[in-house]
Coordinates of N, CA and C in Angstrom, one line a residue:
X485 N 19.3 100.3 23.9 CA 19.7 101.7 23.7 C 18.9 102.2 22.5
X486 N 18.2 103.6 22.3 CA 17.9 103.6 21.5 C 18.4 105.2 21.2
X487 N 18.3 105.7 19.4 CA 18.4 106.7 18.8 C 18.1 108.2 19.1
X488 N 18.7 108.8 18.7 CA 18.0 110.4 19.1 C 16.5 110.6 18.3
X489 N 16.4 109.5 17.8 CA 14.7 109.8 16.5 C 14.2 108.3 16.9
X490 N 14.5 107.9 18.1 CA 13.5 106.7 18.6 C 13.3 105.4 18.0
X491 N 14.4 104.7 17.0 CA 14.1 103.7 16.1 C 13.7 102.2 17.4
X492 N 14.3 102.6 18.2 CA 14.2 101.5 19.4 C 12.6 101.0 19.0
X493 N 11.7 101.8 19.6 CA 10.0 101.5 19.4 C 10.0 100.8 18.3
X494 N 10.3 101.8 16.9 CA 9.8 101.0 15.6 C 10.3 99.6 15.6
X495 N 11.7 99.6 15.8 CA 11.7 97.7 15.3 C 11.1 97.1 16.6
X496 N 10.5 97.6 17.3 CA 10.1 96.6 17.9 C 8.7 96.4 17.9
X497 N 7.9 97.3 16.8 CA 6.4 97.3 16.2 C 7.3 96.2 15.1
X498 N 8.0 96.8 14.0 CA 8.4 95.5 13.4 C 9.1 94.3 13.7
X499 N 9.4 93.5 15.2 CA 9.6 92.5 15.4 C 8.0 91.9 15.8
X500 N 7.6 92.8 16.1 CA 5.9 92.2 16.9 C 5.3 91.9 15.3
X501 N 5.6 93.0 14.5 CA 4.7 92.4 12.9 C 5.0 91.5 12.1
X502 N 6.4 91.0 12.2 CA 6.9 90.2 11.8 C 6.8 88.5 12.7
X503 N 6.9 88.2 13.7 CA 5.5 87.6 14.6 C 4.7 87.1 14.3
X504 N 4.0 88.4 13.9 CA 2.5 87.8 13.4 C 2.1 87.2 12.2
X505 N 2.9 87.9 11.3 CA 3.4 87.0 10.0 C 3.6 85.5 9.9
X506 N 4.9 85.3 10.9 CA 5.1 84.1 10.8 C 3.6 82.9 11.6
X507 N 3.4 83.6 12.7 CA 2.1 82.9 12.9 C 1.2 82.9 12.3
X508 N 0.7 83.6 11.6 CA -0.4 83.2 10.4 C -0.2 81.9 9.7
X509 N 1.4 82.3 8.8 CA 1.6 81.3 8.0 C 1.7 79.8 8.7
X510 N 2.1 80.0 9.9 CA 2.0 78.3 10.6 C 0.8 77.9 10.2
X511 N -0.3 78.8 11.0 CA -1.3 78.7 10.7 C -2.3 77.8 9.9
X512 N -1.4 78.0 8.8 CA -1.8 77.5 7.1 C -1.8 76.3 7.1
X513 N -0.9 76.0 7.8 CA 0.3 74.1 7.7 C -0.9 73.0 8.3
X514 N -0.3 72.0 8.1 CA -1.4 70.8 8.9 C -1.1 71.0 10.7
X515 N 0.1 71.3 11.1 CA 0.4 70.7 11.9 C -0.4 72.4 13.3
X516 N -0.9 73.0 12.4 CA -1.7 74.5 13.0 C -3.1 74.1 13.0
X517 N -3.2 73.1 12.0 CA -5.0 72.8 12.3 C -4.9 71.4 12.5
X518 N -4.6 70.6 13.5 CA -4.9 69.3 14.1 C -6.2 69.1 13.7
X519 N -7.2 69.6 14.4 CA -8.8 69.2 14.2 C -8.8 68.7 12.6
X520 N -8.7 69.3 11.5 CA -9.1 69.5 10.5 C -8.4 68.3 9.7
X521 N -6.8 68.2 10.4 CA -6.2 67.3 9.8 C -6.6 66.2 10.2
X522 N -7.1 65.9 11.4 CA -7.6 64.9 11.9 C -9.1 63.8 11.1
X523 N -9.4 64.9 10.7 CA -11.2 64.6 10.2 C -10.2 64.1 8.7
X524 N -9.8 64.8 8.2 CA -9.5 63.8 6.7 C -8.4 63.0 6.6
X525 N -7.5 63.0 7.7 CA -7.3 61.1 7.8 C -8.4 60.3 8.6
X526 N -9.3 60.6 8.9 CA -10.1 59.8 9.5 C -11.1 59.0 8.5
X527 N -11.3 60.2 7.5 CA -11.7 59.8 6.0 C -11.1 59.3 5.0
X528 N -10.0 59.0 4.9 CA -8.9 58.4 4.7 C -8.5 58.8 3.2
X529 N -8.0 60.7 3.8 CA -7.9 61.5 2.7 C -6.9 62.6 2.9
X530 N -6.3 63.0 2.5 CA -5.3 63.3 2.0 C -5.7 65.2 2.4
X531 N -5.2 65.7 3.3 CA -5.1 67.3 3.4 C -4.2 68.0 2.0
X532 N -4.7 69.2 1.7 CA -4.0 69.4 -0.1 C -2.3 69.9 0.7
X533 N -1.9 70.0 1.9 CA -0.3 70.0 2.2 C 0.3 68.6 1.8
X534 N -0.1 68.1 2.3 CA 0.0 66.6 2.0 C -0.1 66.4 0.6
X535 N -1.1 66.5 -0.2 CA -1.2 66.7 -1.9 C 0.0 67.1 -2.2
X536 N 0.4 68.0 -1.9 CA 1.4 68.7 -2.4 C 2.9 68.1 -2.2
X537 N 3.2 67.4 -1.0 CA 4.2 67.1 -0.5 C 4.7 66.1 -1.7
X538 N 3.1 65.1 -1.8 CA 3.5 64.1 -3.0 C 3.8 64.0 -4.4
X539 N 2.7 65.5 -4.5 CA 3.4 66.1 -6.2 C 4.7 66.6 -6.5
X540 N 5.2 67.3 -5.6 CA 5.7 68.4 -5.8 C 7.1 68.2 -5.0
X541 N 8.6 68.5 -6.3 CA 9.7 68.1 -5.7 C 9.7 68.6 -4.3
X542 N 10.8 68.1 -3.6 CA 11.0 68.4 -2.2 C 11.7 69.8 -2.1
X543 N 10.9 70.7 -1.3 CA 11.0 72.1 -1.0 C 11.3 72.9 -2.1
X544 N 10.2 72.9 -2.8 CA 10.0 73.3 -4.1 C 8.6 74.6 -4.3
X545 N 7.8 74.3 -3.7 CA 6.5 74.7 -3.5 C 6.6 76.1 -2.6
X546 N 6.3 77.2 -3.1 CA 6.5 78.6 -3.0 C 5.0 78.9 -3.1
X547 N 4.2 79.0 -2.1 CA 2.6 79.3 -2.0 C 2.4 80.9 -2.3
X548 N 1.6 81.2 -3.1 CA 0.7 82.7 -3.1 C -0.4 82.4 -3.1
X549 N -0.3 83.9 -2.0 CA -2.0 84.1 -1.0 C -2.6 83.4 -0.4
X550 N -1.1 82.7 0.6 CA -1.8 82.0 1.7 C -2.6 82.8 2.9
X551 N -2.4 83.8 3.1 CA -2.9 85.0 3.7 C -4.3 85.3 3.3
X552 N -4.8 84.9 2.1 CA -6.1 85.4 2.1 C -7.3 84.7 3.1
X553 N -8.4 85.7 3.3 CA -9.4 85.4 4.1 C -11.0 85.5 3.5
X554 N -12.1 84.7 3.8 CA -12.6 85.1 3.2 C -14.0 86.2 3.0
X555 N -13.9 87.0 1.9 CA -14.8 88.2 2.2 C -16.0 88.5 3.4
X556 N -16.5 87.7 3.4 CA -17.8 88.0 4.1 C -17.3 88.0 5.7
X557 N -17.9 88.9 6.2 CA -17.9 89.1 7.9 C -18.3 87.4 8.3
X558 N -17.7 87.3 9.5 CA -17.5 86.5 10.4 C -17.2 84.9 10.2
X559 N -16.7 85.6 8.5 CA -16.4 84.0 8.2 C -14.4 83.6 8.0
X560 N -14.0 82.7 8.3 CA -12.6 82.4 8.3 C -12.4 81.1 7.6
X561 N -11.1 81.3 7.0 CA -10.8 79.6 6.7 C -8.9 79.9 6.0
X562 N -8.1 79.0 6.5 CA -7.1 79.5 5.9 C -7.0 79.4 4.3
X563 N -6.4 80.6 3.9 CA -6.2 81.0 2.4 C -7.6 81.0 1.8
X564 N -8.6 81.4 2.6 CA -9.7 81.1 1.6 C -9.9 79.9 0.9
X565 N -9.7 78.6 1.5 CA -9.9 77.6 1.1 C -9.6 77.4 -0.5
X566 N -7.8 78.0 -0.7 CA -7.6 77.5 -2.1 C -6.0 78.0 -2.0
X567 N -5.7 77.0 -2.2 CA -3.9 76.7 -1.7 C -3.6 76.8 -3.4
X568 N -2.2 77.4 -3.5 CA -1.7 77.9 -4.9 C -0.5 78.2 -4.6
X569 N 0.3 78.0 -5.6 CA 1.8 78.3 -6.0 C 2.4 77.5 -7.2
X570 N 3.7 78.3 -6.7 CA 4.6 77.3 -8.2 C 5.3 76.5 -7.1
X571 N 5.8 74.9 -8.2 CA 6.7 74.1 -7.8 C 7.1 73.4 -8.7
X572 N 8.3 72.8 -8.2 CA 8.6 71.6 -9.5 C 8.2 70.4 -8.9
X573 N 7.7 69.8 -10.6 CA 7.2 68.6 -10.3 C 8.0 67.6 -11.2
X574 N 9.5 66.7 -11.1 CA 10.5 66.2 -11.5 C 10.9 66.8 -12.2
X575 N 11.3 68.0 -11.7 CA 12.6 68.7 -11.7 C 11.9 70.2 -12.9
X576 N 10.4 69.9 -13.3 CA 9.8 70.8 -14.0 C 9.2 72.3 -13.6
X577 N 9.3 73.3 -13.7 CA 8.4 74.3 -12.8 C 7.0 74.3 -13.4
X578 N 6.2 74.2 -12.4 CA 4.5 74.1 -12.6 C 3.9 75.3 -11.9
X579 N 2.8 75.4 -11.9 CA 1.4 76.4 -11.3 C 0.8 75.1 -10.7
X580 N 0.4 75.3 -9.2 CA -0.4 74.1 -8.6 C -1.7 74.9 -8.1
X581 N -2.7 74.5 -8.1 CA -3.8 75.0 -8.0 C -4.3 73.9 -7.1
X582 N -5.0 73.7 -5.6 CA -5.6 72.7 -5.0 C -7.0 73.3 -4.4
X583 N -8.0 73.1 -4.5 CA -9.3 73.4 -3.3 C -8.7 72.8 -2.1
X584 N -9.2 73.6 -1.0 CA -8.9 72.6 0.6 C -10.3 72.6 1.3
X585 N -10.4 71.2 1.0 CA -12.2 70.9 1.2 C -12.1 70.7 3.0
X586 N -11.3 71.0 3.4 CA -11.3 71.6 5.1 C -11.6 73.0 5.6
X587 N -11.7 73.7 4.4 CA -12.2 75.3 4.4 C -13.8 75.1 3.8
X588 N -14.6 75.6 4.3 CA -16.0 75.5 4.2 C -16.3 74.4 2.7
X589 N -15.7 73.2 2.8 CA -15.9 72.3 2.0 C -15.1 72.3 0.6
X590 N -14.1 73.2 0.6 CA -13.4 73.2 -0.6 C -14.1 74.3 -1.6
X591 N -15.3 75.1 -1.0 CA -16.4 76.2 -2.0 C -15.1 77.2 -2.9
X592 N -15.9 77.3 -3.9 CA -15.2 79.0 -4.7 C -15.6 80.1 -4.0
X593 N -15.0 81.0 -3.9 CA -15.5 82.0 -3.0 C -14.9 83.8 -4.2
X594 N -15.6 85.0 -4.1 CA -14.8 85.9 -4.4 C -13.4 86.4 -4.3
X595 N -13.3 85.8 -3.2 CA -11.8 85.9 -3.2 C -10.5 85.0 -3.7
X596 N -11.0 83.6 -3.9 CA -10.2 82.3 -4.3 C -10.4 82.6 -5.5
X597 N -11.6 83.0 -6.1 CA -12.1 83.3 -7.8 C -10.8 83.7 -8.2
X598 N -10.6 85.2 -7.3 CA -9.5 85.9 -8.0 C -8.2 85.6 -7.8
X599 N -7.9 84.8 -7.0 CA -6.7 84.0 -6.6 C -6.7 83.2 -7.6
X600 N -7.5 82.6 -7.8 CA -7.5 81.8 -9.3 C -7.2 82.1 -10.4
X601 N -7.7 82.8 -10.9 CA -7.4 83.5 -12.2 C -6.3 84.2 -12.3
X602 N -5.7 84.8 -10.6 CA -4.7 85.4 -11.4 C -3.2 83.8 -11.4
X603 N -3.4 82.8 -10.8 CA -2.4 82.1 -10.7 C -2.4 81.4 -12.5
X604 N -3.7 81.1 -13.0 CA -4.2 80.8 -14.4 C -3.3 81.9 -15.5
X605 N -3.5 83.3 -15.1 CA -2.7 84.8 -15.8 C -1.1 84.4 -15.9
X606 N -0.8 84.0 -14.7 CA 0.7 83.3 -14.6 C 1.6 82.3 -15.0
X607 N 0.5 81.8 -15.5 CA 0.8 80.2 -15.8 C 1.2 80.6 -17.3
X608 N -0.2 81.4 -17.9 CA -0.2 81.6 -19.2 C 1.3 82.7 -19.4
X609 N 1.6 83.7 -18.7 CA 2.8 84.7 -19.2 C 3.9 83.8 -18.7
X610 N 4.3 82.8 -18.4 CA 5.6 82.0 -18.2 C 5.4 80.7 -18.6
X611 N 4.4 80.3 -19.5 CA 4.2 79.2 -20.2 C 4.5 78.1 -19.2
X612 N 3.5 77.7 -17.9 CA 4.2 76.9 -17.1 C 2.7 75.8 -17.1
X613 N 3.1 74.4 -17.0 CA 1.5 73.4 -16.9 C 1.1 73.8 -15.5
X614 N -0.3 73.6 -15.4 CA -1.0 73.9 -14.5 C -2.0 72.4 -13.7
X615 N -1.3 72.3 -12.3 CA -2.1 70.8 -12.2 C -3.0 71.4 -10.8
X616 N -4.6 70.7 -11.1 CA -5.3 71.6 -10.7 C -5.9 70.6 -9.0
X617 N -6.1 70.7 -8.5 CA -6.9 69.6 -7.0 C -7.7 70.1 -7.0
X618 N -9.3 69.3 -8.1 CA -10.3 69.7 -7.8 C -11.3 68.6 -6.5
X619 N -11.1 69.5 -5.7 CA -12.2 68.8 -4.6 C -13.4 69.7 -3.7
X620 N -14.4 69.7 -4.2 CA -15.1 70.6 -3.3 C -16.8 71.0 -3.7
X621 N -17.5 72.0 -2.9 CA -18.8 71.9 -3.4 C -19.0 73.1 -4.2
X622 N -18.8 73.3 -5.6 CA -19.0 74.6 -6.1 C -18.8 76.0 -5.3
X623 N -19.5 76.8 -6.0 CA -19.8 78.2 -5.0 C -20.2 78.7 -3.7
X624 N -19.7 79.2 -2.8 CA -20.5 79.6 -2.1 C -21.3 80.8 -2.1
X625 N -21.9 80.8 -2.6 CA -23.3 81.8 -2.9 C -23.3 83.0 -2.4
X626 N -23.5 83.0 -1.6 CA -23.1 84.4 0.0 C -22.1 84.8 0.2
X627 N -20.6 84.3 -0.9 CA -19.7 85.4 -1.0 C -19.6 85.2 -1.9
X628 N -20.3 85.1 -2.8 CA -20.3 85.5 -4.7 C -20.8 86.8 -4.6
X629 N -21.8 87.5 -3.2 CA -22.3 88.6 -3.8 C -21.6 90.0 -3.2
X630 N -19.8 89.9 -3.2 CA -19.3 91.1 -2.3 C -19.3 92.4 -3.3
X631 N -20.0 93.4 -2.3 CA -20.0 94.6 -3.2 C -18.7 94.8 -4.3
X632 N -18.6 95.3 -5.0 CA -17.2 95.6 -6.0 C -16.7 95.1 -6.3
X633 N -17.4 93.7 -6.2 CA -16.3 92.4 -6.6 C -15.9 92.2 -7.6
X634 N -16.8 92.9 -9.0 CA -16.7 92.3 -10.4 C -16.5 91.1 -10.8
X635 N -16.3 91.4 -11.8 CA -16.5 89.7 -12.4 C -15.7 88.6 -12.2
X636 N -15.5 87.7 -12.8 CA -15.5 86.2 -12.1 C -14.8 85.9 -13.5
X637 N -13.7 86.2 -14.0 CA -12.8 85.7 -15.3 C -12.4 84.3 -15.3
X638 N -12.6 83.1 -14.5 CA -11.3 82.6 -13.4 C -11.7 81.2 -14.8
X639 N -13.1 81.0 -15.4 CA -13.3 80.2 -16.1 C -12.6 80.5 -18.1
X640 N -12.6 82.1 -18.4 CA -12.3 82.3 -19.3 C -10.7 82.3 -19.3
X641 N -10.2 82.5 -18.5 CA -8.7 82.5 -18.0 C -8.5 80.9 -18.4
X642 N -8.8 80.2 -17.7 CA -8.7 79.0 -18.0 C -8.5 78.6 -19.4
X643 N -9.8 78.7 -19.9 CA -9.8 78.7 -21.3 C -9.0 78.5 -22.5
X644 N -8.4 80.2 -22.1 CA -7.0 80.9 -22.6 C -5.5 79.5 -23.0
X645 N -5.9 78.8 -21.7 CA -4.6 78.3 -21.5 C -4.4 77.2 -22.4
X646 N -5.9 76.7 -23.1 CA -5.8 75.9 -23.9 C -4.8 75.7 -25.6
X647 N -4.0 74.8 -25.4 CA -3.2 74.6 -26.8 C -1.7 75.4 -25.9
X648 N -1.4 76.3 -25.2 CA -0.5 77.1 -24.7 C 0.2 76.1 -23.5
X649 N -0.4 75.7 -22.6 CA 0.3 75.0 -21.6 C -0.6 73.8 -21.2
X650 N -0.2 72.7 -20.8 CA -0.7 71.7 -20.4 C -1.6 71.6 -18.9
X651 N -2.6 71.3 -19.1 CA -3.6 71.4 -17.4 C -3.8 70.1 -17.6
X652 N -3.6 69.9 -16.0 CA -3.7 68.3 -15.7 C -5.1 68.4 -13.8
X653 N -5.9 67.9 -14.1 CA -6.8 68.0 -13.0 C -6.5 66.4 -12.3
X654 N -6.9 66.7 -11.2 CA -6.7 65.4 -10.4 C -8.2 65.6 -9.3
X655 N -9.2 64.3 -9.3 CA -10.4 65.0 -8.5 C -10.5 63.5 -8.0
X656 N -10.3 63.9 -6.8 CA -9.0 62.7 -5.4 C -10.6 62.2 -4.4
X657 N -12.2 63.3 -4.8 CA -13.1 63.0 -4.7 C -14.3 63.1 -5.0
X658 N -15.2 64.2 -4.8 CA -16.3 65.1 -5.2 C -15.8 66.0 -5.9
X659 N -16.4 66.6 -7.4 CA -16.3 68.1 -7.7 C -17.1 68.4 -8.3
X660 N -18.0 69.5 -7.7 CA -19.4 70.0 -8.4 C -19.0 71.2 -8.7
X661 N -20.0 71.5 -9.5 CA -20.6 72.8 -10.5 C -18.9 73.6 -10.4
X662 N -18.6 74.3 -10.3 CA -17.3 75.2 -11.2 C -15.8 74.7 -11.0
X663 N -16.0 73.1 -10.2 CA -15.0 72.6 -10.0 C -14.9 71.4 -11.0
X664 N -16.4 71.0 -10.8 CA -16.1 70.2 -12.7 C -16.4 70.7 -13.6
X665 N -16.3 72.2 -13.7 CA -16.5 73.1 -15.2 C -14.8 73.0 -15.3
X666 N -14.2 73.3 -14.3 CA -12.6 73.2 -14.3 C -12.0 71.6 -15.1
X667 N -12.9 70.5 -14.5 CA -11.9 69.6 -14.6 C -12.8 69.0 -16.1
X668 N -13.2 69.5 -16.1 CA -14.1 68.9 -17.7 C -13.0 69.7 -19.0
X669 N -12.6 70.8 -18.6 CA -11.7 71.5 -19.5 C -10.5 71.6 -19.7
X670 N -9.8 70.4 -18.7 CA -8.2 70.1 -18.6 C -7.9 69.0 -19.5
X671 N -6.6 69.3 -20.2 CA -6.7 68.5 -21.0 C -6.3 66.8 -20.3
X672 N -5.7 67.0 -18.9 CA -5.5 65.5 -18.6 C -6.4 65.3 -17.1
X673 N -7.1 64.4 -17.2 CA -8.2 64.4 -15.7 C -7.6 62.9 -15.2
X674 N -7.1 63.1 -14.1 CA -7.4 61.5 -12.9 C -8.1 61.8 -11.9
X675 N -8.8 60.9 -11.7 CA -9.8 60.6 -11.1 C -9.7 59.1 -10.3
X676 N -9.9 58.9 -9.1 CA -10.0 57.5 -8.1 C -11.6 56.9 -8.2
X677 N -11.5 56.0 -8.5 CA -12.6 54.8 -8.7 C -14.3 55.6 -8.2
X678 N -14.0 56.2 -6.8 CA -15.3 57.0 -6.2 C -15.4 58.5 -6.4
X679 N -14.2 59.0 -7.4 CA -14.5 60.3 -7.5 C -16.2 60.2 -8.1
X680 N -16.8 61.4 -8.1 CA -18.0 62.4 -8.9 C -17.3 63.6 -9.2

C-alpha cells in the first residue's frame, strides 16, 4: 500500500541502496574474494582480515573507508588496498593501520595516502597507539598523479605522533620505499626472520 505522496517507491530505492551497501562491504571480507584468499595461504601468509582477527579483541574492529576505490579509471581493489580502523587490542582501544598486498601489491595510492593520514590525525586527537601492517611495494606512481589531489601529509602526520602515542609496525614480509619510511619511524618494529 502506498501514501498519497508515494513513499512506497522511495523505500524501495532505499531497500535496493541499502543492498548494495551491504554487498560491497561483504565484498571487503576474505570469504568475497576466494581467489585472493587463496594465493596467500598458498604463500603461507596471512590476508590483513585474518591480521586483524589475531590482533585485535574479538568483534572489536570498526573499519573506516572500507568503501574506498582507487582513483585512476579502470582500476579496482577493495578499500584501496589499505584496511583501517579502531579496535581493542587486550582490552586497549588502538588505530590499526594494515596494507593489503592482495590489492595491486599492497601500493600507496592517492587515495589510501589520505586514508592514512587522516586515521594518523585520529590517533593523534584521542591519544590512541597506532599498530601499523607494513607489507607492500611502495607507490604506485600512476595514481600519485590525480588532478587535485594535493599533497601527501601521510609521512609528516606520522611524525607528529612521535613522544604523543605509541606506533608499533609489524612487516610480516616485504616493505619498500614509503612503507619502510613508515616502519623505520615506529617506535616498536617486528619483523619475521625473511621480512625486507
Amino acid at each position: 500500500m502506498t501514501s498519497a505522496r508515494g513513499d512506497a517507491p522511495a523505500a524501495t530505492g532505499a531497500a535496493a541502496g541499502l543492498q548494495a551497501v551491504l554487498q560491497a562491504r561483504a565484498a571487503l571480507l576474505d570469504a568475497g574474494r576466494p581467489e585472493a584468499t587463496a594465493r596467500r595461504h598458498a604463500r603461507g601468509r596471512l590476508t590483513v582480515r585474518e591480521a586483524i582477527a589475531a590482533l585485535a579483541d574479538a568483534d572489536s574492529f570498526v573499519e573506516y573507508g572500507g568503501l574506498a576505490r582507487p582513483a585512476v579509471a579502470g582500476m579496482d581493489g577493495p578499500a584501496d588496498g589499505l584496511v583501517m580502523g579502531t579496535a581493542e587490542v587486550d582490552g586497549r582501544p588502538v588505530d590499526l593501520v594494515l596494507y593489503d598486498y592482495t590489492v595491486h601489491g599492497g601500493t600507496q595510492s592517492a587515495i589510501n595516502h589520505q586514508k592514512i593520514s587522516r586515521m594518523f590525525a585520529h590517533a593523534q586527537r584521542h591519544r590512541l597507539a597506532v599498530i601499523l601492517w607494513l607489507e607492500g611495494g611502495g607507490a604506485r606512481t600512476h595514481d600519485m598523479m590525480v588532478p587535485a589531489r594535493g599533497s601527501t601529509p601521510t609521512f609528516v602526520v606520522f611524525a607528529r605522533l612521535s613522544g604523543w602515542v605509541p606506533t608499533i609496525g609489524i612487516v610480516p614480509s616485504r616493505a619498500f620505499a614509503g612503507h619502510a619510511n613508515l616502519a623505520g619511524m615506529c617506535d616498536v618494529l617486528i619483523a619475521v626472520r625473511e621480512s625486507a
